[in-house]
mmCIF file of N, CA, C and O in Angstrom:
data_model
loop_
_atom_site.group_PDB
_atom_site.id
_atom_site.type_symbol
_atom_site.label_atom_id
_atom_site.label_comp_id
_atom_site.label_asym_id
_atom_site.label_seq_id
_atom_site.Cartn_x
_atom_site.Cartn_y
_atom_site.Cartn_z
ATOM 1 N N MET A 1 107.085 100.807 98.976
ATOM 2 C CA MET A 1 106.085 99.873 99.421
ATOM 3 C C MET A 1 105.867 98.800 98.351
ATOM 4 O O MET A 1 105.692 99.107 97.179
ATOM 5 N N LYS A 2 105.907 97.558 98.764
ATOM 6 C CA LYS A 2 105.742 96.462 97.816
ATOM 7 C C LYS A 2 104.291 96.294 97.403
ATOM 8 O O LYS A 2 103.378 96.481 98.191
ATOM 9 N N LYS A 3 104.105 95.940 96.162
ATOM 10 C CA LYS A 3 102.766 95.672 95.667
ATOM 11 C C LYS A 3 102.334 94.290 96.146
ATOM 12 O O LYS A 3 103.151 93.413 96.381
ATOM 13 N N LYS A 4 101.033 94.116 96.232
ATOM 14 C CA LYS A 4 100.489 92.827 96.642
ATOM 15 C C LYS A 4 100.050 92.052 95.414
ATOM 16 O O LYS A 4 99.914 92.590 94.313
ATOM 17 N N LEU A 5 99.820 90.765 95.622
ATOM 18 C CA LEU A 5 99.441 89.869 94.538
ATOM 19 C C LEU A 5 98.268 90.410 93.731
ATOM 20 O O LEU A 5 98.311 90.409 92.497
ATOM 21 N N LYS A 6 97.234 90.894 94.397
ATOM 22 C CA LYS A 6 96.044 91.383 93.697
ATOM 23 C C LYS A 6 96.374 92.513 92.733
ATOM 24 O O LYS A 6 95.767 92.630 91.674
ATOM 25 N N GLU A 7 97.340 93.343 93.094
ATOM 26 C CA GLU A 7 97.723 94.453 92.215
ATOM 27 C C GLU A 7 98.382 93.932 90.934
ATOM 28 O O GLU A 7 98.103 94.434 89.845
ATOM 29 N N TYR A 8 99.239 92.936 91.058
ATOM 30 C CA TYR A 8 99.894 92.372 89.880
ATOM 31 C C TYR A 8 98.897 91.638 88.992
ATOM 32 O O TYR A 8 99.021 91.646 87.774
ATOM 33 N N LEU A 9 97.903 90.996 89.597
ATOM 34 C CA LEU A 9 96.924 90.235 88.822
ATOM 35 C C LEU A 9 96.007 91.138 88.004
ATOM 36 O O LEU A 9 95.374 90.677 87.054
ATOM 37 N N LYS A 10 95.950 92.418 88.332
ATOM 38 C CA LYS A 10 95.112 93.359 87.581
ATOM 39 C C LYS A 10 95.734 93.766 86.251
ATOM 40 O O LYS A 10 95.045 94.236 85.361
ATOM 41 N N TYR A 11 97.043 93.588 86.115
ATOM 42 C CA TYR A 11 97.723 94.000 84.885
ATOM 43 C C TYR A 11 97.262 93.168 83.699
ATOM 44 O O TYR A 11 97.023 91.970 83.810
ATOM 45 N N ASP A 12 97.188 93.823 82.545
ATOM 46 C CA ASP A 12 96.890 93.127 81.291
ATOM 47 C C ASP A 12 98.206 92.842 80.588
ATOM 48 O O ASP A 12 98.956 93.765 80.257
ATOM 49 N N TYR A 13 98.475 91.586 80.393
ATOM 50 C CA TYR A 13 99.676 91.158 79.692
ATOM 51 C C TYR A 13 99.291 90.694 78.291
ATOM 52 O O TYR A 13 98.224 90.114 78.101
ATOM 53 N N PRO A 14 100.167 90.902 77.317
ATOM 54 C CA PRO A 14 99.889 90.370 75.983
ATOM 55 C C PRO A 14 99.864 88.839 76.050
ATOM 56 O O PRO A 14 100.741 88.227 76.648
ATOM 57 N N VAL A 15 98.841 88.259 75.451
ATOM 58 C CA VAL A 15 98.683 86.806 75.449
ATOM 59 C C VAL A 15 98.628 86.323 74.003
ATOM 60 O O VAL A 15 97.964 86.926 73.170
ATOM 61 N N ARG A 16 99.311 85.232 73.755
ATOM 62 C CA ARG A 16 99.268 84.598 72.437
ATOM 63 C C ARG A 16 98.624 83.224 72.614
ATOM 64 O O ARG A 16 98.965 82.489 73.536
ATOM 65 N N ILE A 17 97.687 82.904 71.738
ATOM 66 C CA ILE A 17 97.032 81.604 71.777
ATOM 67 C C ILE A 17 97.345 80.878 70.477
ATOM 68 O O ILE A 17 97.166 81.428 69.390
ATOM 69 N N VAL A 18 97.809 79.655 70.609
ATOM 70 C CA VAL A 18 98.191 78.848 69.462
ATOM 71 C C VAL A 18 97.532 77.477 69.587
ATOM 72 O O VAL A 18 97.509 76.896 70.666
ATOM 73 N N ARG A 19 97.014 76.979 68.484
ATOM 74 C CA ARG A 19 96.481 75.619 68.492
ATOM 75 C C ARG A 19 97.625 74.673 68.160
ATOM 76 O O ARG A 19 98.282 74.806 67.125
ATOM 77 N N GLU A 20 97.855 73.737 69.057
ATOM 78 C CA GLU A 20 98.945 72.779 68.900
ATOM 79 C C GLU A 20 98.542 71.655 67.940
ATOM 80 O O GLU A 20 97.345 71.412 67.729
ATOM 81 N N PRO A 21 99.517 70.931 67.388
ATOM 82 C CA PRO A 21 99.201 69.828 66.471
ATOM 83 C C PRO A 21 98.293 68.754 67.086
ATOM 84 O O PRO A 21 97.535 68.106 66.380
ATOM 85 N N ASP A 22 98.363 68.594 68.414
ATOM 86 C CA ASP A 22 97.528 67.581 69.066
ATOM 87 C C ASP A 22 96.098 68.063 69.304
ATOM 88 O O ASP A 22 95.270 67.355 69.874
ATOM 89 N N GLY A 23 95.799 69.313 68.882
ATOM 90 C CA GLY A 23 94.451 69.852 69.018
ATOM 91 C C GLY A 23 94.241 70.715 70.249
ATOM 92 O O GLY A 23 93.236 71.420 70.345
ATOM 93 N N LEU A 24 95.158 70.666 71.202
ATOM 94 C CA LEU A 24 95.038 71.521 72.388
ATOM 95 C C LEU A 24 95.430 72.950 72.045
ATOM 96 O O LEU A 24 96.192 73.201 71.116
ATOM 97 N N TYR A 25 94.914 73.873 72.822
ATOM 98 C CA TYR A 25 95.264 75.275 72.678
ATOM 99 C C TYR A 25 96.256 75.652 73.765
ATOM 100 O O TYR A 25 96.099 75.256 74.918
ATOM 101 N N CYS A 26 97.255 76.406 73.379
ATOM 102 C CA CYS A 26 98.253 76.910 74.320
ATOM 103 C C CYS A 26 98.096 78.419 74.420
ATOM 104 O O CYS A 26 98.163 79.116 73.413
ATOM 105 N N ALA A 27 97.852 78.904 75.637
ATOM 106 C CA ALA A 27 97.786 80.350 75.883
ATOM 107 C C ALA A 27 99.021 80.718 76.684
ATOM 108 O O ALA A 27 99.311 80.088 77.709
ATOM 109 N N GLU A 28 99.752 81.715 76.212
ATOM 110 C CA GLU A 28 100.967 82.105 76.928
ATOM 111 C C GLU A 28 101.081 83.614 77.045
ATOM 112 O O GLU A 28 100.644 84.352 76.163
ATOM 113 N N ILE A 29 101.657 84.028 78.164
ATOM 114 C CA ILE A 29 101.989 85.437 78.352
ATOM 115 C C ILE A 29 103.359 85.614 77.715
ATOM 116 O O ILE A 29 104.353 85.070 78.196
ATOM 117 N N THR A 30 103.392 86.329 76.622
ATOM 118 C CA THR A 30 104.609 86.408 75.819
ATOM 119 C C THR A 30 105.779 87.092 76.538
ATOM 120 O O THR A 30 106.930 86.813 76.223
ATOM 121 N N GLU A 31 105.487 87.951 77.489
ATOM 122 C CA GLU A 31 106.551 88.691 78.177
ATOM 123 C C GLU A 31 107.171 87.910 79.340
ATOM 124 O O GLU A 31 108.170 88.345 79.898
ATOM 125 N N ILE A 32 106.561 86.776 79.705
ATOM 126 C CA ILE A 32 107.076 86.003 80.834
ATOM 127 C C ILE A 32 107.378 84.595 80.333
ATOM 128 O O ILE A 32 106.474 83.776 80.148
ATOM 129 N N SER A 33 108.635 84.334 80.104
ATOM 130 C CA SER A 33 109.067 83.064 79.540
ATOM 131 C C SER A 33 108.546 81.877 80.357
ATOM 132 O O SER A 33 108.681 81.833 81.577
ATOM 133 N N GLY A 34 107.923 80.941 79.648
ATOM 134 C CA GLY A 34 107.458 79.718 80.287
ATOM 135 C C GLY A 34 106.095 79.796 80.931
ATOM 136 O O GLY A 34 105.592 78.791 81.421
ATOM 137 N N LEU A 35 105.472 80.967 80.948
ATOM 138 C CA LEU A 35 104.161 81.109 81.590
ATOM 139 C C LEU A 35 103.078 80.817 80.551
ATOM 140 O O LEU A 35 102.716 81.669 79.744
ATOM 141 N N CYS A 36 102.613 79.564 80.559
ATOM 142 C CA CYS A 36 101.610 79.155 79.587
ATOM 143 C C CYS A 36 100.684 78.116 80.212
ATOM 144 O O CYS A 36 100.980 77.550 81.258
ATOM 145 N N ALA A 37 99.557 77.903 79.554
ATOM 146 C CA ALA A 37 98.577 76.920 80.005
ATOM 147 C C ALA A 37 97.874 76.349 78.788
ATOM 148 O O ALA A 37 97.837 76.966 77.720
ATOM 149 N N TYR A 38 97.312 75.177 78.961
ATOM 150 C CA TYR A 38 96.673 74.466 77.858
ATOM 151 C C TYR A 38 95.205 74.203 78.153
ATOM 152 O O TYR A 38 94.801 74.116 79.307
ATOM 153 N N GLY A 39 94.425 74.070 77.083
ATOM 154 C CA GLY A 39 93.020 73.737 77.220
ATOM 155 C C GLY A 39 92.487 73.157 75.922
ATOM 156 O O GLY A 39 93.122 73.259 74.871
ATOM 157 N N LYS A 40 91.290 72.566 76.017
ATOM 158 C CA LYS A 40 90.660 71.973 74.834
ATOM 159 C C LYS A 40 90.084 73.049 73.919
ATOM 160 O O LYS A 40 89.777 72.786 72.766
ATOM 161 N N SER A 41 89.930 74.262 74.441
ATOM 162 C CA SER A 41 89.476 75.410 73.651
ATOM 163 C C SER A 41 90.330 76.606 74.036
ATOM 164 O O SER A 41 91.026 76.582 75.060
ATOM 165 N N SER A 42 90.268 77.659 73.234
ATOM 166 C CA SER A 42 91.046 78.855 73.575
ATOM 167 C C SER A 42 90.541 79.462 74.878
ATOM 168 O O SER A 42 91.330 79.938 75.697
ATOM 169 N N ALA A 43 89.224 79.415 75.099
ATOM 170 C CA ALA A 43 88.658 79.961 76.338
ATOM 171 C C ALA A 43 89.155 79.178 77.553
ATOM 172 O O ALA A 43 89.500 79.766 78.585
ATOM 173 N N GLU A 44 89.199 77.854 77.428
ATOM 174 C CA GLU A 44 89.687 77.032 78.544
ATOM 175 C C GLU A 44 91.160 77.301 78.813
ATOM 176 O O GLU A 44 91.592 77.381 79.966
ATOM 177 N N ALA A 45 91.948 77.467 77.744
ATOM 178 C CA ALA A 45 93.370 77.756 77.907
ATOM 179 C C ALA A 45 93.564 79.096 78.621
ATOM 180 O O ALA A 45 94.432 79.223 79.491
ATOM 181 N N LEU A 46 92.735 80.090 78.292
ATOM 182 C CA LEU A 46 92.827 81.397 78.962
ATOM 183 C C LEU A 46 92.450 81.291 80.438
ATOM 184 O O LEU A 46 93.080 81.915 81.293
ATOM 185 N N GLU A 47 91.424 80.513 80.742
ATOM 186 C CA GLU A 47 91.030 80.307 82.148
ATOM 187 C C GLU A 47 92.176 79.653 82.922
ATOM 188 O O GLU A 47 92.489 80.070 84.037
ATOM 189 N N GLN A 48 92.773 78.643 82.318
ATOM 190 C CA GLN A 48 93.890 77.960 82.960
ATOM 191 C C GLN A 48 95.082 78.900 83.134
ATOM 192 O O GLN A 48 95.786 78.847 84.135
ATOM 193 N N LEU A 49 95.279 79.765 82.148
ATOM 194 C CA LEU A 49 96.391 80.711 82.217
ATOM 195 C C LEU A 49 96.238 81.643 83.414
ATOM 196 O O LEU A 49 97.217 81.963 84.084
ATOM 197 N N ASP A 50 95.022 82.075 83.691
ATOM 198 C CA ASP A 50 94.793 82.935 84.860
ATOM 199 C C ASP A 50 95.223 82.229 86.142
ATOM 200 O O ASP A 50 95.839 82.834 87.022
ATOM 201 N N GLU A 51 94.911 80.949 86.245
ATOM 202 C CA GLU A 51 95.292 80.182 87.442
ATOM 203 C C GLU A 51 96.808 80.002 87.519
ATOM 204 O O GLU A 51 97.398 80.138 88.594
ATOM 205 N N VAL A 52 97.426 79.706 86.384
ATOM 206 C CA VAL A 52 98.878 79.531 86.343
ATOM 207 C C VAL A 52 99.578 80.845 86.689
ATOM 208 O O VAL A 52 100.549 80.869 87.445
ATOM 209 N N LYS A 53 99.062 81.943 86.137
ATOM 210 C CA LYS A 53 99.652 83.269 86.413
ATOM 211 C C LYS A 53 99.580 83.578 87.903
ATOM 212 O O LYS A 53 100.569 84.021 88.499
ATOM 213 N N GLU A 54 98.442 83.324 88.518
ATOM 214 C CA GLU A 54 98.299 83.607 89.946
ATOM 215 C C GLU A 54 99.277 82.766 90.768
ATOM 216 O O GLU A 54 99.951 83.282 91.659
ATOM 217 N N ALA A 55 99.379 81.476 90.465
ATOM 218 C CA ALA A 55 100.303 80.601 91.195
ATOM 219 C C ALA A 55 101.749 81.041 90.999
ATOM 220 O O ALA A 55 102.543 81.079 91.945
ATOM 221 N N ALA A 56 102.106 81.408 89.761
ATOM 222 C CA ALA A 56 103.481 81.843 89.474
ATOM 223 C C ALA A 56 103.807 83.141 90.205
ATOM 224 O O ALA A 56 104.894 83.285 90.775
ATOM 225 N N PHE A 57 102.865 84.092 90.187
ATOM 226 C CA PHE A 57 103.105 85.365 90.863
ATOM 227 C C PHE A 57 103.189 85.178 92.381
ATOM 228 O O PHE A 57 104.002 85.822 93.046
ATOM 229 N N GLU A 58 102.361 84.301 92.926
ATOM 230 C CA GLU A 58 102.434 84.005 94.363
ATOM 231 C C GLU A 58 103.814 83.467 94.714
ATOM 232 O O GLU A 58 104.411 83.877 95.710
ATOM 233 N N LEU A 59 104.307 82.545 93.903
ATOM 234 C CA LEU A 59 105.623 81.963 94.137
ATOM 235 C C LEU A 59 106.710 83.025 94.052
ATOM 236 O O LEU A 59 107.593 83.097 94.914
ATOM 237 N N MET A 60 106.650 83.862 93.024
ATOM 238 C CA MET A 60 107.648 84.927 92.875
ATOM 239 C C MET A 60 107.664 85.829 94.110
ATOM 240 O O MET A 60 108.735 86.132 94.654
ATOM 241 N N LEU A 61 106.488 86.256 94.547
ATOM 242 C CA LEU A 61 106.404 87.154 95.697
ATOM 243 C C LEU A 61 106.893 86.470 96.972
ATOM 244 O O LEU A 61 107.557 87.103 97.795
ATOM 245 N N SER A 62 106.598 85.184 97.131
ATOM 246 C CA SER A 62 107.043 84.469 98.329
ATOM 247 C C SER A 62 108.565 84.326 98.361
ATOM 248 O O SER A 62 109.153 84.147 99.421
ATOM 249 N N GLN A 63 109.186 84.401 97.177
ATOM 250 C CA GLN A 63 110.640 84.320 97.085
ATOM 251 C C GLN A 63 111.297 85.694 97.065
ATOM 252 O O GLN A 63 112.490 85.824 96.804
ATOM 253 N N GLY A 64 110.495 86.740 97.298
ATOM 254 C CA GLY A 64 111.027 88.096 97.347
ATOM 255 C C GLY A 64 111.232 88.739 95.990
ATOM 256 O O GLY A 64 111.894 89.770 95.888
ATOM 257 N N GLU A 65 110.694 88.143 94.943
ATOM 258 C CA GLU A 65 110.808 88.700 93.598
ATOM 259 C C GLU A 65 109.501 89.364 93.208
ATOM 260 O O GLU A 65 108.434 88.875 93.550
ATOM 261 N N ALA A 66 109.608 90.445 92.481
ATOM 262 C CA ALA A 66 108.407 91.108 91.972
ATOM 263 C C ALA A 66 108.098 90.556 90.585
ATOM 264 O O ALA A 66 108.995 90.475 89.741
ATOM 265 N N PRO A 67 106.858 90.172 90.335
ATOM 266 C CA PRO A 67 106.501 89.757 88.974
ATOM 267 C C PRO A 67 106.755 90.910 88.007
ATOM 268 O O PRO A 67 106.597 92.079 88.367
ATOM 269 N N PRO A 68 107.161 90.591 86.793
ATOM 270 C CA PRO A 68 107.413 91.667 85.829
ATOM 271 C C PRO A 68 106.126 92.395 85.466
ATOM 272 O O PRO A 68 105.077 91.779 85.342
ATOM 273 N N GLU A 69 106.236 93.693 85.339
ATOM 274 C CA GLU A 69 105.080 94.484 84.910
ATOM 275 C C GLU A 69 105.052 94.474 83.388
ATOM 276 O O GLU A 69 106.095 94.365 82.740
ATOM 277 N N PRO A 70 103.856 94.552 82.803
ATOM 278 C CA PRO A 70 103.776 94.527 81.340
ATOM 279 C C PRO A 70 104.496 95.719 80.716
ATOM 280 O O PRO A 70 104.525 96.801 81.289
ATOM 281 N N LYS A 71 105.069 95.479 79.556
ATOM 282 C CA LYS A 71 105.742 96.546 78.822
ATOM 283 C C LYS A 71 104.726 97.257 77.951
ATOM 284 O O LYS A 71 103.776 96.658 77.471
ATOM 285 N N VAL A 72 104.959 98.526 77.762
ATOM 286 C CA VAL A 72 104.091 99.310 76.890
ATOM 287 C C VAL A 72 104.829 99.511 75.577
ATOM 288 O O VAL A 72 105.976 99.935 75.553
ATOM 289 N N LYS A 73 104.159 99.175 74.490
ATOM 290 C CA LYS A 73 104.759 99.341 73.172
ATOM 291 C C LYS A 73 103.922 100.358 72.421
ATOM 292 O O LYS A 73 102.727 100.168 72.228
ATOM 293 N N LEU A 74 104.546 101.435 72.042
ATOM 294 C CA LEU A 74 103.857 102.505 71.338
ATOM 295 C C LEU A 74 104.412 102.591 69.927
ATOM 296 O O LEU A 74 105.618 102.750 69.733
ATOM 297 N N GLU A 75 103.538 102.443 68.970
ATOM 298 C CA GLU A 75 103.946 102.559 67.571
ATOM 299 C C GLU A 75 103.229 103.754 66.956
ATOM 300 O O GLU A 75 102.012 103.862 67.035
ATOM 301 N N ILE A 76 104.028 104.658 66.377
ATOM 302 C CA ILE A 76 103.484 105.842 65.733
ATOM 303 C C ILE A 76 103.833 105.759 64.251
ATOM 304 O O ILE A 76 105.013 105.675 63.901
ATOM 305 N N PRO A 77 102.840 105.771 63.385
ATOM 306 C CA PRO A 77 103.138 105.739 61.950
ATOM 307 C C PRO A 77 104.024 106.920 61.562
ATOM 308 O O PRO A 77 103.910 108.018 62.125
ATOM 309 N N GLY A 78 104.913 106.682 60.608
ATOM 310 C CA GLY A 78 105.859 107.713 60.176
ATOM 311 C C GLY A 78 105.194 109.010 59.770
ATOM 312 O O GLY A 78 105.660 110.099 60.126
ATOM 313 N N ASN A 79 104.072 108.930 59.036
ATOM 314 C CA ASN A 79 103.408 110.155 58.580
ATOM 315 C C ASN A 79 102.845 110.953 59.758
ATOM 316 O O ASN A 79 102.777 112.176 59.712
ATOM 317 N N VAL A 80 102.465 110.286 60.828
ATOM 318 C CA VAL A 80 101.967 110.977 62.025
ATOM 319 C C VAL A 80 103.148 111.526 62.819
ATOM 320 O O VAL A 80 103.113 112.651 63.306
ATOM 321 N N PHE A 81 104.206 110.733 62.927
ATOM 322 C CA PHE A 81 105.386 111.154 63.676
ATOM 323 C C PHE A 81 105.973 112.435 63.111
ATOM 324 O O PHE A 81 106.363 113.335 63.849
ATOM 325 N N ARG A 82 106.005 112.545 61.791
ATOM 326 C CA ARG A 82 106.570 113.742 61.149
ATOM 327 C C ARG A 82 105.748 114.989 61.434
ATOM 328 O O ARG A 82 106.237 116.104 61.327
ATOM 329 N N LYS A 83 104.477 114.850 61.803
ATOM 330 C CA LYS A 83 103.604 115.993 62.079
ATOM 331 C C LYS A 83 103.693 116.467 63.529
ATOM 332 O O LYS A 83 103.096 117.488 63.871
ATOM 333 N N ILE A 84 104.433 115.779 64.366
ATOM 334 C CA ILE A 84 104.548 116.172 65.769
ATOM 335 C C ILE A 84 105.307 117.485 65.841
ATOM 336 O O ILE A 84 106.402 117.612 65.290
ATOM 337 N N PRO A 85 104.731 118.497 66.521
ATOM 338 C CA PRO A 85 105.414 119.799 66.609
ATOM 339 C C PRO A 85 106.805 119.663 67.226
ATOM 340 O O PRO A 85 107.024 118.872 68.141
ATOM 341 N N GLY A 86 107.727 120.413 66.683
ATOM 342 C CA GLY A 86 109.098 120.410 67.212
ATOM 343 C C GLY A 86 109.988 119.379 66.524
ATOM 344 O O GLY A 86 111.187 119.328 66.782
ATOM 345 N N ARG A 87 109.441 118.551 65.676
ATOM 346 C CA ARG A 87 110.238 117.567 64.936
ATOM 347 C C ARG A 87 110.935 118.274 63.786
ATOM 348 O O ARG A 87 110.388 119.176 63.170
ATOM 349 N N LYS A 88 112.132 117.876 63.496
ATOM 350 C CA LYS A 88 112.896 118.490 62.384
ATOM 351 C C LYS A 88 112.819 117.612 61.172
ATOM 352 O O LYS A 88 112.711 116.458 61.192
#
């Protein structure tokens, strides 16, 4: 069963915000190439990003493509990893 737009919009994607030399802020979803938005503040850029994300996901779904789901990155410090039972 295919997921609907609302389900994809609930996902939390990693976002990077950068202040550009011209003073605008760029908010981008790092896992989806080219998915970014600009604003006069970081908050405005994030608001715009939500709108851009929704439009992009709508387009993907209308073309029969599923938007990418966020990746999970798990980092375990070495000293903790060595304490995991069953590790040699």
